mmCIF file of C-alpha atoms in Angstrom:
data_model
loop_
_atom_site.group_PDB
_atom_site.id
_atom_site.type_symbol
_atom_site.label_atom_id
_atom_site.label_comp_id
_atom_site.label_asym_id
_atom_site.label_seq_id
_atom_site.Cartn_x
_atom_site.Cartn_y
_atom_site.Cartn_z
ATOM 1 C CA MET U 1 22.240 -41.318 17.755
ATOM 2 C CA SER U 2 20.788 -41.328 14.323
ATOM 3 C CA SER U 3 21.406 -38.697 11.676
ATOM 4 C CA SER U 4 17.712 -37.728 11.641
ATOM 5 C CA ASN U 5 18.233 -35.723 14.849
ATOM 6 C CA ASN U 6 20.431 -33.274 12.941
ATOM 7 C CA ILE U 7 17.735 -32.437 10.383
ATOM 8 C CA GLN U 8 15.959 -29.201 11.228
ATOM 9 C CA SER U 9 12.604 -28.164 9.935
ATOM 10 C CA THR U 10 12.473 -25.066 7.750
ATOM 11 C CA GLN U 11 8.709 -24.780 7.992
ATOM 12 C CA GLY U 12 7.681 -21.248 8.860
ATOM 13 C CA ARG U 13 11.065 -19.758 8.024
ATOM 14 C CA LEU U 14 11.909 -17.339 5.235
ATOM 15 C CA PRO U 15 14.535 -18.354 2.690
ATOM 16 C CA LEU U 16 18.014 -16.975 3.216
ATOM 17 C CA GLY U 17 18.428 -13.461 1.884
ATOM 18 C CA SER U 18 14.704 -12.757 1.654
ATOM 19 C CA ASP U 19 13.063 -9.621 2.949
ATOM 20 C CA LYS U 20 10.648 -9.929 5.866
ATOM 21 C CA GLN U 21 8.306 -7.456 4.143
ATOM 22 C CA ALA U 22 8.173 -9.492 0.926
ATOM 23 C CA GLY U 23 5.066 -11.423 1.943
ATOM 24 C CA ALA U 24 3.334 -8.555 3.721
ATOM 25 C CA VAL U 25 0.036 -7.315 2.340
ATOM 26 C CA GLY U 26 -0.381 -3.571 2.022
ATOM 27 C CA PHE U 27 -3.179 -1.551 3.595
ATOM 28 C CA SER U 28 -4.556 -0.544 0.188
ATOM 29 C CA VAL U 29 -4.938 -4.208 -0.765
ATOM 30 C CA ILE U 30 -6.991 -4.882 2.370
ATOM 31 C CA ILE U 31 -9.195 -1.846 1.654
ATOM 32 C CA LYS U 32 -9.790 -3.013 -1.942
ATOM 33 C CA LEU U 33 -10.662 -6.492 -0.728
ATOM 34 C CA ILE U 34 -13.175 -5.132 1.798
ATOM 35 C CA PHE U 35 -14.684 -2.788 -0.807
ATOM 36 C CA PHE U 36 -15.166 -5.509 -3.406
ATOM 37 C CA THR U 37 -16.467 -7.962 -0.805
ATOM 38 C CA LEU U 38 -19.145 -5.491 0.262
ATOM 39 C CA ALA U 39 -19.902 -4.670 -3.371
ATOM 40 C CA MET U 40 -20.297 -8.368 -4.194
ATOM 41 C CA PHE U 41 -22.810 -8.694 -1.373
ATOM 42 C CA ILE U 42 -24.767 -5.431 -1.639
ATOM 43 C CA LEU U 43 -24.935 -4.631 -5.365
ATOM 44 C CA PRO U 44 -26.493 -7.886 -6.675
ATOM 45 C CA ILE U 45 -29.076 -7.990 -3.877
ATOM 46 C CA GLY U 46 -29.854 -4.308 -4.313
ATOM 47 C CA THR U 47 -30.117 -4.760 -8.072
ATOM 48 C CA TYR U 48 -32.552 -7.631 -7.649
ATOM 49 C CA TYR U 49 -34.891 -5.769 -5.319
ATOM 50 C CA TYR U 50 -34.691 -2.554 -7.332
ATOM 51 C CA THR U 51 -35.423 -4.217 -10.663
ATOM 52 C CA VAL U 52 -38.002 -6.810 -9.594
ATOM 53 C CA ASN U 53 -40.675 -4.191 -8.898
ATOM 54 C CA GLY U 54 -39.240 -1.079 -10.517
ATOM 55 C CA ILE U 55 -38.180 -2.232 -13.961
ATOM 56 C CA PHE U 56 -39.370 -5.776 -14.608
ATOM 57 C CA GLU U 57 -42.804 -5.412 -12.940
ATOM 58 C CA GLY U 58 -42.629 -8.464 -10.693
ATOM 59 C CA ASN U 59 -40.736 -10.800 -13.014
ATOM 60 C CA GLY U 60 -38.185 -12.405 -10.691
ATOM 61 C CA THR U 61 -36.377 -14.249 -13.467
ATOM 62 C CA TYR U 62 -35.265 -11.084 -15.231
ATOM 63 C CA ALA U 63 -34.423 -9.443 -11.924
ATOM 64 C CA ALA U 64 -32.249 -12.438 -10.985
ATOM 65 C CA GLY U 65 -30.509 -12.168 -14.348
ATOM 66 C CA ALA U 66 -29.801 -8.495 -13.691
ATOM 67 C CA ALA U 67 -28.410 -9.398 -10.256
ATOM 68 C CA ALA U 68 -26.162 -12.064 -11.794
ATOM 69 C CA GLY U 69 -24.959 -9.527 -14.347
ATOM 70 C CA MET U 70 -24.120 -7.100 -11.554
ATOM 71 C CA ALA U 71 -22.167 -9.814 -9.711
ATOM 72 C CA ASN U 72 -20.182 -10.437 -12.905
ATOM 73 C CA LEU U 73 -19.445 -6.715 -13.247
ATOM 74 C CA VAL U 74 -18.109 -6.602 -9.693
ATOM 75 C CA ALA U 75 -15.922 -9.648 -10.358
ATOM 76 C CA VAL U 76 -14.527 -8.106 -13.553
ATOM 77 C CA GLY U 77 -13.874 -4.863 -11.661
ATOM 78 C CA TYR U 78 -11.930 -6.758 -9.017
ATOM 79 C CA ILE U 79 -9.831 -8.510 -11.654
ATOM 80 C CA LEU U 80 -9.083 -5.226 -13.427
ATOM 81 C CA ALA U 81 -8.094 -3.560 -10.149
ATOM 82 C CA ALA U 82 -5.730 -6.450 -9.390
ATOM 83 C CA VAL U 83 -4.143 -6.344 -12.845
ATOM 84 C CA LEU U 84 -3.651 -2.574 -12.715
ATOM 85 C CA GLU U 85 -2.136 -2.804 -9.242
ATOM 86 C CA ASP U 86 0.258 -5.515 -10.425
ATOM 87 C CA LYS U 87 1.345 -3.365 -13.389
ATOM 88 C CA ASN U 88 1.976 -0.412 -11.064
ATOM 89 C CA ASN U 89 4.090 -2.607 -8.782
ATOM 90 C CA ASP U 90 6.097 -3.864 -11.776
ATOM 91 C CA LYS U 91 6.843 -0.265 -12.857
ATOM 92 C CA LYS U 92 7.995 0.623 -9.336
ATOM 93 C CA ASP U 93 10.266 -2.427 -9.208
ATOM 94 C CA LYS U 94 11.903 -1.518 -12.537
ATOM 95 C CA LYS U 95 12.651 2.039 -11.360
ATOM 96 C CA GLU U 96 14.463 0.772 -8.253
#
């Protein structure tokens, strides 16, 4: 027998001493992800159709620019929410 039969794969296993909940994603994170996903889909499209006839009087270029701006605002909001959540988790870890 060769020595390669004694080697076991560690793929899919947690490191020794690690918590099983360490990689789990919380419910609030899933809700935030769903919210920002819907916002990224609905707000730019809604902004385009609202502004193309209501504000920019048929000029699709300006309306598309407004929609792109709204998509950027949603992305920045998602980043800020993630940073604030990470800071809150760091404060909780320091208290424990």
